[in-house]
């Protein structure tokens, strides 16, 4: 059985949405067990009678959205997020899911679960749809863990994204691209130019060069490498654009003339299906990669559907063994460097 630690007190709709999502997940996947960390009385009241593979681990504290991340992790020893992270570190759970304070979760993953030796900065990694190939996705890394990054950290992001694309997405030879302000080799600032050089020399990845944000949804590459500031800005722009296009179509249906309404009606379903691939409720969360075990952040506004999808994502990642594969790859590189 795969054991997944879930922070029941994190998120805008906790604990109700978290508990409902956990219930949906165990009813969908027969090979998982959920450990719910949080206020036992509140959680118990939300669980219906029945025999579910769900265990409640009582925690007397929780980390609020406005808590200072590192201070909260260090001072709130019995917070649900902290205890869940420690359970993963001790091997009592295989992965962790939380919709709570992002900064605190990043700190918990890095300080409590621990970094893979050889990784300077773990990064947030997520998948977005390739709109040119139905059912295909690409990896974006970093999605917001590290606003600033040195060239070496962009190189690390490339290795992490490449490993994830292989193990989780099933890409045999992922095409790795460096997000930049132009596709030419000479484009970019000092950091991206230096990173370009490192990636060009890296034999473990198939580096295709610089890619522009306008091309990534069209399948420009399988792994998009970025610093966290730029990656998060790109992610928010994509999500916002998808949402506003649907809003415009809906507005046309309601307020346009007959010709406009007929045109909008004809494309609404197919457009909704395409843009629905960006639906945060069904795509799961962002994975903190570069730590010793899966730590997954789902949206703070997570519904039960989102939580269930994120738990399913955690299960898939554990089954893939990608964290162990990355650790082994980095260890091999360090060994070769010493030789």
Coordinates of C-alpha atoms in Angstrom, one line a residue:
X1 CA 0.0 0.0 0.0
X2 CA 1.1 3.5 -0.8
X3 CA 0.8 5.8 2.3
X4 CA 0.1 9.4 1.6
X5 CA 0.3 12.0 4.3
X6 CA -2.3 14.8 3.9
X7 CA -2.3 18.1 5.7
X8 CA -6.0 18.3 6.6
X9 CA -5.9 21.8 8.0
X10 CA -4.2 23.6 5.0
X11 CA -6.2 25.5 2.4
X12 CA -9.1 27.9 2.2
X13 CA -11.7 25.1 2.5
X14 CA -10.0 22.9 5.1
X15 CA -10.7 20.6 6.6
X16 CA -14.0 19.8 4.7
X17 CA -12.6 19.9 1.2
X18 CA -9.5 18.0 2.2
X19 CA -11.4 15.2 4.0
X20 CA -13.9 14.9 1.1
X21 CA -11.0 14.7 -1.4
X22 CA -9.3 12.0 0.6
X23 CA -12.5 10.0 0.7
X24 CA -12.9 10.3 -3.1
X25 CA -9.2 9.3 -3.6
X26 CA -9.4 6.1 -1.5
X27 CA -12.6 5.1 -3.3
X28 CA -10.8 5.6 -6.7
X29 CA -7.5 3.9 -5.9
X30 CA -7.4 0.6 -4.1
X31 CA -3.7 0.7 -3.4
X32 CA -3.4 3.8 -1.2
X33 CA -3.8 4.6 2.5
X34 CA -4.4 8.2 3.6
X35 CA -2.9 9.6 6.8
X36 CA -4.9 12.8 7.7
X37 CA -3.1 15.2 9.9
X38 CA -5.1 17.8 11.8
X39 CA -7.7 18.4 14.5
X40 CA -9.2 14.9 15.2
X41 CA -12.6 16.1 16.3
X42 CA -13.1 18.3 13.2
X43 CA -11.9 15.5 10.8
X44 CA -13.9 12.8 12.5
X45 CA -17.1 14.8 12.2
X46 CA -16.6 14.9 8.4
X47 CA -15.9 11.2 7.9
X48 CA -19.0 9.1 7.3
X49 CA -19.4 5.7 9.0
X50 CA -17.6 3.0 7.1
X51 CA -14.3 1.1 6.8
X52 CA -12.0 3.4 4.9
X53 CA -8.2 3.1 4.6
X54 CA -7.9 6.5 6.3
X55 CA -6.1 7.2 9.6
X56 CA -6.4 10.4 11.6
X57 CA -3.3 11.7 13.3
X58 CA -4.2 14.4 15.7
X59 CA -2.3 17.7 15.6
X60 CA -3.0 20.6 18.0
X61 CA -1.7 23.4 15.7
X62 CA -2.0 24.5 12.1
X63 CA 0.0 26.9 10.0
X64 CA -2.0 29.9 8.8
X65 CA -1.7 31.5 5.4
X66 CA -0.1 34.7 6.8
X67 CA 2.4 32.9 9.0
X68 CA 6.1 33.6 8.3
X69 CA 7.1 30.3 6.7
X70 CA 10.4 29.3 8.3
X71 CA 9.4 30.7 11.8
X72 CA 6.1 28.7 11.6
X73 CA 7.9 25.5 10.7
X74 CA 10.3 25.9 13.6
X75 CA 7.9 27.1 16.3
X76 CA 4.7 25.2 15.6
X77 CA 6.1 21.7 16.3
X78 CA 2.6 20.1 16.4
X79 CA 1.2 21.8 13.3
X80 CA -0.4 19.4 10.8
X81 CA 2.0 20.4 8.0
X82 CA 5.0 19.9 10.2
X83 CA 4.0 16.5 11.6
X84 CA 3.0 15.3 8.1
X85 CA 6.4 16.3 6.7
X86 CA 8.2 14.6 9.6
X87 CA 6.2 11.4 8.9
X88 CA 7.5 11.4 5.3
X89 CA 11.1 12.0 6.6
X90 CA 10.8 9.0 9.0
X91 CA 9.4 6.8 6.2
X92 CA 5.9 6.5 7.8
X93 CA 4.4 7.9 4.6
X94 CA 5.6 7.8 1.0
X95 CA 4.5 11.3 0.0
X96 CA 2.8 14.4 1.3
X97 CA 0.0 16.6 0.0
X98 CA -1.0 20.1 1.3
X99 CA -3.1 23.0 0.2
X100 CA -1.6 25.2 2.9
X101 CA 0.9 28.1 3.1
X102 CA 3.1 27.7 0.0
X103 CA 6.2 29.2 1.6
X104 CA 5.8 27.0 4.7
X105 CA 5.4 23.9 2.6
X106 CA 8.5 24.6 0.7
X107 CA 10.4 25.1 4.0
X108 CA 8.9 21.9 5.4
X109 CA 10.0 20.0 2.3
X110 CA 13.5 21.4 2.2
X111 CA 14.2 21.5 6.0
X112 CA 12.2 18.6 7.3
X113 CA 11.9 16.1 4.5
X114 CA 15.4 17.1 3.3
X115 CA 17.1 17.9 0.0
X116 CA 18.6 15.3 -2.2
X117 CA 22.4 15.4 -1.8
X118 CA 23.8 17.5 -4.7
X119 CA 20.7 19.6 -5.3
X120 CA 21.2 23.2 -4.1
X121 CA 17.6 24.3 -4.4
X122 CA 14.5 22.1 -4.9
X123 CA 12.1 23.5 -7.4
X124 CA 8.3 23.4 -8.0
X125 CA 7.5 21.4 -11.0
X126 CA 4.2 21.0 -12.8
X127 CA 2.7 19.9 -16.1
X128 CA 0.7 21.9 -18.7
X129 CA -1.1 20.6 -21.8
X130 CA 0.5 20.4 -25.3
X131 CA -2.4 21.9 -27.3
X132 CA -1.1 20.5 -30.6
X133 CA -1.1 16.8 -29.4
X134 CA -4.2 15.6 -27.6
X135 CA -3.4 14.0 -24.2
X136 CA 0.2 15.1 -24.2
X137 CA 1.8 17.4 -21.6
X138 CA 5.0 19.2 -20.9
X139 CA 6.9 20.0 -17.7
X140 CA 7.4 23.5 -16.4
X141 CA 10.2 23.9 -13.8
X142 CA 10.5 26.1 -11.7
X143 CA 6.9 27.3 -11.1
X144 CA 7.7 29.5 -8.1
X145 CA 9.9 28.0 -5.5
X146 CA 13.0 30.2 -6.2
X147 CA 12.4 33.7 -7.6
X148 CA 16.1 34.1 -8.3
X149 CA 18.3 31.4 -9.8
X150 CA 21.9 31.0 -10.8
X151 CA 22.9 29.2 -13.9
X152 CA 23.8 26.0 -11.9
X153 CA 20.3 26.0 -10.5
X154 CA 18.7 26.3 -13.9
X155 CA 20.9 23.3 -14.9
X156 CA 19.5 21.4 -11.8
X157 CA 16.0 22.3 -12.9
X158 CA 16.7 20.8 -16.3
X159 CA 17.9 17.6 -14.8
X160 CA 14.9 17.4 -12.5
X161 CA 12.4 18.1 -15.3
X162 CA 14.1 15.7 -17.6
X163 CA 13.9 12.9 -15.0
X164 CA 10.2 13.6 -14.2
X165 CA 9.3 13.7 -17.9
X166 CA 10.9 10.3 -18.4
X167 CA 9.5 8.5 -15.3
X168 CA 6.1 10.1 -14.9
X169 CA 5.1 11.3 -18.4
X170 CA 6.8 8.4 -20.2
X171 CA 8.9 10.5 -22.5
X172 CA 11.8 8.3 -23.7
X173 CA 14.0 11.3 -24.7
X174 CA 12.5 14.5 -23.4
X175 CA 13.3 17.7 -25.4
X176 CA 14.6 20.2 -22.9
X177 CA 14.3 24.0 -23.6
X178 CA 15.5 27.0 -21.7
X179 CA 12.8 29.7 -21.5
X180 CA 14.1 32.9 -22.9
X181 CA 13.2 36.1 -24.7
X182 CA 14.2 34.7 -28.1
X183 CA 15.1 31.4 -29.6
X184 CA 18.5 32.5 -30.8
X185 CA 21.5 31.1 -29.0
X186 CA 22.8 34.5 -28.1
X187 CA 19.5 35.7 -26.5
X188 CA 19.0 36.3 -22.8
X189 CA 20.7 37.8 -19.8
X190 CA 24.0 36.8 -18.1
X191 CA 22.4 34.0 -16.1
X192 CA 20.5 32.4 -19.0
X193 CA 23.5 32.7 -21.3
X194 CA 25.6 30.9 -18.7
X195 CA 22.9 28.3 -18.2
X196 CA 22.7 27.8 -22.0
X197 CA 26.4 26.9 -22.0
X198 CA 25.9 24.4 -19.1
X199 CA 22.9 22.8 -20.7
X200 CA 24.6 22.5 -24.1
X201 CA 27.4 20.5 -22.5
X202 CA 25.1 18.2 -20.5
X203 CA 25.1 14.7 -22.0
X204 CA 22.3 13.4 -19.9
X205 CA 19.6 15.6 -21.5
X206 CA 18.5 16.4 -25.0
X207 CA 18.8 20.1 -25.0
X208 CA 17.2 21.9 -27.9
X209 CA 18.2 25.4 -27.0
X210 CA 16.1 28.5 -26.1
X211 CA 12.3 28.5 -26.3
X212 CA 9.9 31.4 -26.2
X213 CA 6.8 31.5 -24.0
X214 CA 4.5 31.9 -27.0
X215 CA 5.6 28.5 -28.3
X216 CA 5.5 26.3 -25.2
X217 CA 1.8 25.4 -25.5
X218 CA 2.3 24.3 -29.1
X219 CA 4.7 21.6 -28.1
X220 CA 8.0 23.4 -28.5
X221 CA 9.6 21.0 -26.0
X222 CA 8.8 18.5 -23.3
X223 CA 10.6 20.3 -20.4
X224 CA 10.6 24.1 -20.1
X225 CA 13.4 25.3 -17.8
X226 CA 13.0 28.6 -15.9
X227 CA 13.6 30.5 -12.7
X228 CA 10.7 30.5 -10.3
X229 CA 9.7 34.2 -10.9
X230 CA 9.5 33.8 -14.7
X231 CA 7.9 30.4 -14.5
X232 CA 5.2 31.5 -12.1
X233 CA 4.4 34.6 -14.2
X234 CA 4.1 32.4 -17.3
X235 CA 1.8 30.0 -15.5
X236 CA -0.5 32.7 -14.2
X237 CA -0.6 34.3 -17.6
X238 CA -1.7 31.0 -19.2
X239 CA -4.3 30.3 -16.5
X240 CA -5.7 33.9 -16.8
X241 CA -5.8 33.9 -20.6
X242 CA -7.7 30.5 -20.6
X243 CA -10.2 31.8 -18.1
X244 CA -10.8 35.1 -19.9
X245 CA -11.3 33.5 -23.3
X246 CA -14.1 31.3 -21.9
X247 CA -15.6 34.4 -20.3
X248 CA -15.5 36.3 -23.6
X249 CA -17.2 33.4 -25.4
X250 CA -19.9 33.2 -22.7
X251 CA -20.4 37.0 -22.9
X252 CA -20.9 36.7 -26.7
X253 CA -23.5 34.0 -26.2
X254 CA -25.5 36.3 -23.9
X255 CA -25.1 39.7 -25.4
X256 CA -24.1 39.5 -29.1
X257 CA -26.4 39.6 -32.2
X258 CA -27.9 36.4 -33.6
X259 CA -24.9 35.8 -35.9
X260 CA -22.4 36.3 -33.1
X261 CA -24.4 34.0 -30.8
X262 CA -24.6 31.2 -33.4
X263 CA -20.8 31.5 -34.0
X264 CA -20.0 31.4 -30.3
X265 CA -22.4 28.5 -29.8
X266 CA -20.7 26.5 -32.5
X267 CA -17.2 26.7 -31.0
X268 CA -18.2 26.9 -27.3
X269 CA -18.0 23.1 -26.5
X270 CA -14.8 22.4 -28.3
X271 CA -13.2 25.6 -26.9
X272 CA -14.4 24.7 -23.4
X273 CA -12.9 21.2 -23.8
X274 CA -9.5 22.6 -24.9
X275 CA -9.3 25.3 -22.3
X276 CA -10.6 22.8 -19.7
X277 CA -7.2 21.2 -19.8
X278 CA -6.0 24.2 -17.7
X279 CA -8.7 23.5 -15.0
X280 CA -6.8 23.6 -11.7
X281 CA -9.5 21.4 -10.1
X282 CA -8.6 18.4 -12.2
X283 CA -4.8 18.6 -12.9
X284 CA -3.5 18.2 -9.4
X285 CA -0.7 20.3 -7.9
X286 CA 2.9 21.4 -8.2
X287 CA 5.5 18.9 -7.1
X288 CA 8.5 20.0 -5.0
X289 CA 11.3 18.2 -6.8
X290 CA 14.8 17.8 -5.4
X291 CA 13.8 16.7 -1.9
X292 CA 14.0 13.1 -0.7
X293 CA 10.3 12.2 -1.2
X294 CA 7.3 13.7 -3.0
X295 CA 5.9 16.9 -1.5
X296 CA 3.0 18.2 -3.5
X297 CA 1.3 21.6 -3.2
X298 CA -2.3 21.9 -4.4
X299 CA -4.0 25.2 -4.9
X300 CA -4.9 27.1 -1.7
X301 CA -8.5 27.3 -3.0
X302 CA -8.6 23.6 -3.5
X303 CA -11.9 21.8 -3.8
X304 CA -12.5 18.2 -2.9
X305 CA -12.0 17.4 -6.6
X306 CA -8.6 19.1 -6.6
X307 CA -7.5 17.3 -3.5
X308 CA -8.5 13.9 -4.9
X309 CA -6.6 14.7 -8.1
X310 CA -3.5 15.7 -6.2
X311 CA -3.6 12.6 -4.1
X312 CA -3.8 10.6 -7.4
X313 CA -0.8 12.5 -8.7
X314 CA 1.1 11.7 -5.5
X315 CA 0.3 8.0 -6.0
X316 CA 1.5 8.1 -9.6
X317 CA 4.8 9.8 -8.7
X318 CA 5.5 7.3 -5.9
X319 CA 4.8 4.4 -8.3
X320 CA 7.1 5.9 -10.9
X321 CA 10.2 5.9 -8.6
X322 CA 11.3 9.2 -10.1
X323 CA 12.6 10.7 -6.8
X324 CA 14.9 7.7 -6.3
X325 CA 16.0 7.9 -10.0
X326 CA 16.9 11.6 -9.6
X327 CA 18.9 10.9 -6.4
X328 CA 20.8 8.1 -8.1
X329 CA 21.5 10.3 -11.2
X330 CA 22.9 13.1 -9.0
X331 CA 25.0 10.7 -6.9
X332 CA 26.5 9.2 -10.1
X333 CA 27.4 12.7 -11.3
X334 CA 29.0 13.6 -8.1
X335 CA 31.0 10.3 -8.2
X336 CA 32.1 11.0 -11.7
X337 CA 33.2 14.5 -10.7
X338 CA 35.3 13.2 -7.9
X339 CA 37.0 10.7 -10.3

